[in-house]
XYZ file of C-alpha atoms in Angstrom:
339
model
C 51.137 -29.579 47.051
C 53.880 -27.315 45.747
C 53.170 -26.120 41.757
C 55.843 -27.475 39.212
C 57.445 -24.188 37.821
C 58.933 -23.882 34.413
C 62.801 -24.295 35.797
C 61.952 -27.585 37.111
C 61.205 -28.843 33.595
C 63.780 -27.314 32.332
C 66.210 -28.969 34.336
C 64.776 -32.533 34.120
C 64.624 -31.485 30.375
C 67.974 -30.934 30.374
C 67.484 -27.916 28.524
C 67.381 -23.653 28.907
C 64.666 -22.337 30.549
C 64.239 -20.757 26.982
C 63.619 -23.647 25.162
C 61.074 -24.664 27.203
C 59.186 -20.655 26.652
C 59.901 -21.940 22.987
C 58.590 -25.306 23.385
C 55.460 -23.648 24.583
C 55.067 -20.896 22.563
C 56.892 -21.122 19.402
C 57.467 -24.877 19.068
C 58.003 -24.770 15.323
C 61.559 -23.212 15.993
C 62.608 -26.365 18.152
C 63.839 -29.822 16.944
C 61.171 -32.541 17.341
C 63.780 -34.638 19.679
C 64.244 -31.784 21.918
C 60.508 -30.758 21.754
C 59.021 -34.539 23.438
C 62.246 -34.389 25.745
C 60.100 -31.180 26.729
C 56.658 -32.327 27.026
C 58.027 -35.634 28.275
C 59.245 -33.579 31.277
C 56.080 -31.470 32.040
C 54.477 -34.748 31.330
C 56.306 -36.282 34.185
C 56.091 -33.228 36.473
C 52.415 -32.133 35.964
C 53.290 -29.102 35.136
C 50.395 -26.411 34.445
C 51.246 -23.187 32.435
C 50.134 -20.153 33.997
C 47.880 -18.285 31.752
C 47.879 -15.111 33.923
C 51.445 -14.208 34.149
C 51.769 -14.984 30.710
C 48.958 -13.007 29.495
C 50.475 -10.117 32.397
C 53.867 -9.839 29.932
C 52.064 -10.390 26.513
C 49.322 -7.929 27.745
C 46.849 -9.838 26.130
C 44.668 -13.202 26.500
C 43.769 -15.703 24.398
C 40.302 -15.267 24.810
C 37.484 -13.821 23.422
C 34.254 -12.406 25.051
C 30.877 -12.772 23.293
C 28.051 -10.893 24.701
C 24.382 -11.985 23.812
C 20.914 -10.955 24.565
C 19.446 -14.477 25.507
C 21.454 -17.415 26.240
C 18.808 -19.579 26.192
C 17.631 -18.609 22.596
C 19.376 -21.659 20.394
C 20.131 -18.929 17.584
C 22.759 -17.276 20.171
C 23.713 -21.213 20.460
C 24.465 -22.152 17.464
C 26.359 -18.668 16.692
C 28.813 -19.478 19.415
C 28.935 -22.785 17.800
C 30.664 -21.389 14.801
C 32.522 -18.307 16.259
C 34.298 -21.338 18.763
C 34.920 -23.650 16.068
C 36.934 -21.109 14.597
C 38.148 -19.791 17.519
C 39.334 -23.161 18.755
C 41.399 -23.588 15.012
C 43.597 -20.235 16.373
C 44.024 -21.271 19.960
C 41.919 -18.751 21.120
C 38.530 -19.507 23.902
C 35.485 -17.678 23.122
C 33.840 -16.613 26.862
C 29.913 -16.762 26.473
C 27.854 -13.663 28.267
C 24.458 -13.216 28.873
C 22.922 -9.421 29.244
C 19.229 -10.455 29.294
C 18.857 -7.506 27.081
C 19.943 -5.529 30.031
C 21.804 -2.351 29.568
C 23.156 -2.665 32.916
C 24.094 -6.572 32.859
C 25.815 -5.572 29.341
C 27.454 -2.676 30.794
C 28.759 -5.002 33.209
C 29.811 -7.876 31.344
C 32.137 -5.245 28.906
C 34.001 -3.776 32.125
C 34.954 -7.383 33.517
C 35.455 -8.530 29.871
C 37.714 -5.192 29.485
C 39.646 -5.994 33.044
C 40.292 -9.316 31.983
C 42.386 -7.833 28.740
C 40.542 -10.407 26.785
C 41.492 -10.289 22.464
C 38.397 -8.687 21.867
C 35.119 -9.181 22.100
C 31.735 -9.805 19.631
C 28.717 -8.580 20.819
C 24.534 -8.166 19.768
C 24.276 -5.087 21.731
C 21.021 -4.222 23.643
C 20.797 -0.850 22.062
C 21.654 0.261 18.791
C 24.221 2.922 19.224
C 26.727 1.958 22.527
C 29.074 5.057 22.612
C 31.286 2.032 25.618
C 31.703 -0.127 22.197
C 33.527 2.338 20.248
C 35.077 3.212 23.442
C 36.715 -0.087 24.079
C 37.848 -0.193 20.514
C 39.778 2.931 21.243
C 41.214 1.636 24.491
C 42.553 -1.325 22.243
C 40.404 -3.892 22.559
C 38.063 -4.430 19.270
C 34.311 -5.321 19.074
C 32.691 -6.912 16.389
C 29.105 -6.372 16.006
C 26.717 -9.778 15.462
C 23.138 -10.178 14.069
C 23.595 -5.991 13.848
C 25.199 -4.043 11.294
C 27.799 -1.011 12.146
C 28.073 1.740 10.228
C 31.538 1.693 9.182
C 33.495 2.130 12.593
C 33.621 -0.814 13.210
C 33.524 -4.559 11.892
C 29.819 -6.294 11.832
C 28.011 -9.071 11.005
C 24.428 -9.229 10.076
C 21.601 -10.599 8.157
C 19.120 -8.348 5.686
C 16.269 -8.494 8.187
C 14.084 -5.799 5.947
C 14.975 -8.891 3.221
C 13.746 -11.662 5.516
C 10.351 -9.947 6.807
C 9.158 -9.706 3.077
C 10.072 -13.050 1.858
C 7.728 -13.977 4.943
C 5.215 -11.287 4.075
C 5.274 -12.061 0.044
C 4.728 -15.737 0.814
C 2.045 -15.131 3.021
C 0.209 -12.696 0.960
C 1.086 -15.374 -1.925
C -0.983 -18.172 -0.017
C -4.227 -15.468 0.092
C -4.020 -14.135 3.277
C -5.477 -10.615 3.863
C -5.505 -9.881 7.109
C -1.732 -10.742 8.740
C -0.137 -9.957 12.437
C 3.088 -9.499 13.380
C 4.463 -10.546 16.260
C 7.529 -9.112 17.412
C 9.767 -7.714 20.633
C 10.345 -4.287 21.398
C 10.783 -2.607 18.094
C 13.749 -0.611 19.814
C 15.647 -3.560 18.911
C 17.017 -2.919 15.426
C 16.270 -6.704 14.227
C 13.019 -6.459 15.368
C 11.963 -2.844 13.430
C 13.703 -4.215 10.546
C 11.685 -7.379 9.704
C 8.771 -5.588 10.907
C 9.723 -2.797 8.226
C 10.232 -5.840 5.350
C 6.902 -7.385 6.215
C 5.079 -3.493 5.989
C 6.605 -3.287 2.661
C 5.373 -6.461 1.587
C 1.812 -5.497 2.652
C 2.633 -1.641 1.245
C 2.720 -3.071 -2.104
C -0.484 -5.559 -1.774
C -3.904 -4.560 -1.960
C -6.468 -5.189 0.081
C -3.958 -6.787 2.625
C -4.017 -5.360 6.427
C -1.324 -5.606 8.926
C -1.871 -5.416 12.763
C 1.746 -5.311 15.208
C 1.626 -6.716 18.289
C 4.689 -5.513 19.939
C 5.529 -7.567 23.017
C 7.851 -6.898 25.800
C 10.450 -10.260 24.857
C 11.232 -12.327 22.070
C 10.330 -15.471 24.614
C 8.020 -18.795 24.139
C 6.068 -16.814 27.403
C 5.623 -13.669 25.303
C 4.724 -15.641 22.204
C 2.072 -17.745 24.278
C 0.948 -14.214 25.345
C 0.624 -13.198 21.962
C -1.324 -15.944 20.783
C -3.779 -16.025 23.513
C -4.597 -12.753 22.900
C -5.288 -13.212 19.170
C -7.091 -16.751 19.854
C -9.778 -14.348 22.314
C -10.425 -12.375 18.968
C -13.643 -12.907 16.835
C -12.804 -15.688 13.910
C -13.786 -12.705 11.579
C -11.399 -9.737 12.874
C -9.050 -12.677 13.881
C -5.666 -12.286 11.257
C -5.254 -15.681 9.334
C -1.577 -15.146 9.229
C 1.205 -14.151 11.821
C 4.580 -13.544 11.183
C 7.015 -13.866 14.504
C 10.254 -11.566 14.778
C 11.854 -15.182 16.028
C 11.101 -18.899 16.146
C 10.702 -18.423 19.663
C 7.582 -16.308 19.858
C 6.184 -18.736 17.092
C 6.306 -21.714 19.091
C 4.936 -19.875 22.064
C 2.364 -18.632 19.787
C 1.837 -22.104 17.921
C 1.125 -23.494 21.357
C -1.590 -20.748 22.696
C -3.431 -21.534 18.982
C -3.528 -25.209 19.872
C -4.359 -25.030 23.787
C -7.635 -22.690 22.584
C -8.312 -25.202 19.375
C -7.255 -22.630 16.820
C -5.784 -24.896 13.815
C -2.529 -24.576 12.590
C -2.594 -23.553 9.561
C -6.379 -24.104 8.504
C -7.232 -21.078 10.234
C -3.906 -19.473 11.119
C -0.726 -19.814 9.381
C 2.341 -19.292 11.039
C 6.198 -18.098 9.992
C 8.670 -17.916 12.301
C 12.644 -16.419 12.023
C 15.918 -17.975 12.731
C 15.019 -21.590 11.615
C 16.506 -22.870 14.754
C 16.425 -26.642 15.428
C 13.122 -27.100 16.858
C 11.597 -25.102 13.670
C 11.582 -28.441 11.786
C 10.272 -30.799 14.806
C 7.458 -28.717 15.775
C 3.982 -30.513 15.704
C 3.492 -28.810 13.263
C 6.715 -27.866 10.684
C 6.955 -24.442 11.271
C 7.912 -22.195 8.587
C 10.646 -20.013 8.981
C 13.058 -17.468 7.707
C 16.928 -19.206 7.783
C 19.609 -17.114 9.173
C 23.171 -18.332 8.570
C 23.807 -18.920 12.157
C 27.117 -21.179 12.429
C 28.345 -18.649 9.838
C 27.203 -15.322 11.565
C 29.697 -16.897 14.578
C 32.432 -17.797 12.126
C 32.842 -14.627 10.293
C 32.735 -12.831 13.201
C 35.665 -14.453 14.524
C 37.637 -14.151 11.466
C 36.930 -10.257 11.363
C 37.907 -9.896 14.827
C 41.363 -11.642 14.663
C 42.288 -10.418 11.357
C 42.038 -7.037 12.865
C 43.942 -8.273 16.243
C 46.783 -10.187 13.925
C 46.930 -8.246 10.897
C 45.955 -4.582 11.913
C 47.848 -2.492 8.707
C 45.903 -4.720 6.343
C 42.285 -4.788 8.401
C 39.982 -2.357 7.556
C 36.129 -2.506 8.854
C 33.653 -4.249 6.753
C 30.303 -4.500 7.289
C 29.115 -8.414 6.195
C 25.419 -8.970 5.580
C 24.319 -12.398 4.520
C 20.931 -12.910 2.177
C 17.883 -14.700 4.325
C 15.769 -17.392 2.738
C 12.276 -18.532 3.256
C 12.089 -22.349 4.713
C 8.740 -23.440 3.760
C 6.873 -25.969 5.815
C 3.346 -27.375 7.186
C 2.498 -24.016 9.065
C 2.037 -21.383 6.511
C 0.565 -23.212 3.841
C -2.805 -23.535 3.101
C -4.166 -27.114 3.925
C -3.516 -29.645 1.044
C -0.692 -27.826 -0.351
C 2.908 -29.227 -1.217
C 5.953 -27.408 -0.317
């Protein structure tokens, strides 16, 4: 079937082929009779704007790439939650990309996002300094870091970390706990090292409190089921009583390896987790859990981005980092205590 083309409308309009670019693009500068005379007619015809060729003369889509490091991890979720509610209020489509914490997947996903001459794109990049981000902002297209802070060439979003591993460290030092794991990814990513570096201060300034790090390949269920085994095989006397996990993810993972070897949860471990995703809360257990502004983290990252697309002689970088806080629940405190 032949495509409807913009003339056609036009004519059973019974308007300029103008009008109806106006109609489409600017439809505040056209009267509201002549504007349904318009849509009545693409109504009528089916007719389907094409994106391409208009995005070929404007040199620019509507559309925004975000780039995470697990798409299955509901924190990365519930960011693209907020940064397309937002998105969606400035007709603009937010493109979700996985790079498996992959350099090469990432490296990938930037050149097609790049091709595609999307508005810009928000990424949590897989390693801390990416000379290809601050390339791409050159080339014109900008980049907004999320859940990592820049360091002033560019626009980021990000959450104290070093802040959130020693609310979970004070509070578990706070409920008598002396000997205290954490579990965490690679510490080559930078939210990793940096609650591990807020829970070492915590202990730093305790006495008699030891910390062991057990640094796992992924910040997965698997790994944390890994982890847990692992510290279930232990001793009960060199086993820690605590654990603090670099995500909610590992926690649950870890939470179930502690009940499939019938360790208690928390009689004789306690358990904090980070994110506070959904399933945080409707655990068997409650876990506890450091909160990160997620909805927000997407939201402000979108603003940032096309603030500095619509408005670049007023935009200047900033570098947004939101405050953590400690959810307490069932899993870190000691049995018979009230939240």
């Amino acid at each position: 079937m032949a495509t409807t083309n913009i003339k056609e409308v036009a004519q059973l309009a019974r308007v300029s082929v103008g009008t109806v670019s106006n109609v489409l693009n600017r439809p505040e500068i056209v009267s509201p009779a002549t504007r349904e005379r318009v849509f009545a007619a693409i109504r009528q015809l089916g007719f389907v704007r094409n994106e391409v060729a208009r995005h070929l003369r404007v040199g620019r889509s509507r559309t925004v790439g975000l780039v995470v490091l697990d798409v299955a991890n509901p924190f990365f979720a519930d960011v693209a939650q907020g940064a397309e509610a937002l998105a969606d209020e400035h007709d603009t489509m937010v493109v979700l990309c996985n790079s498996a914490a992959s350099p090469h997947r990432e490296r990938r996903h930037l050149d097609q996002l790049e091709q595609q001459r999307v508005l810009g794109i928000l990424i949590t990049p897989v390693e801390a300094d990416n000379p290809r981000l601050l390339q791409l902002a050159a080339r014109g297209t900008p980049v907004v870091l999320v859940d990592r802070a820049a360091h002033g060439s560019q626009c980021s979003v990000s959450v104290d970390d070093r802040l959130g591993g020693r609310l979970a460290g004070n509070h578990l030092i706070e409920q008598g706990h002396r000997r205290v794991a954490f579990v965490g990814g690679p510490l080559s990513f930078q939210q990793v090292a940096d609650r591990h570096a807020g829970i070492t201060s915590a202990v730093e300034a305790a006495e008699g409190v030891m910390l062991e790090t057990l640094s796992m390949p992924a910040l997965s269920i698997a790994e944390g089921r890994a982890a847990g085994e692992r510290v279930a095989a232990l001793p009960p006397p060199s086993r820690p009583t605590a654990v603090f996990c670099a995500n909610d993810l590992l926690a649950l993972g870890f939470f179930q390896a502690m009940t499939a070897q019938g360790v208690r949860v928390p009689h004789d471990v306690a358990i904090v987790g980070y994110d506070d995703i959904d399933f945080a809360a409707a655990s068997a257990v409650p876990l506890s859990s450091v909160r990160q502004p997620r909805d927000l983290l997407g939201r402000t990252a979108i603003d940032l981005l096309l603030e500095e697309v619509e408005e670049p002689d007023r935009h200047s970088h900033r570098q947004v980092i939101f405050q953590p806080d400690l959810v307490v629940r069932e899993s870190s405190l000691r049995p018979g205590a009230g939240t």
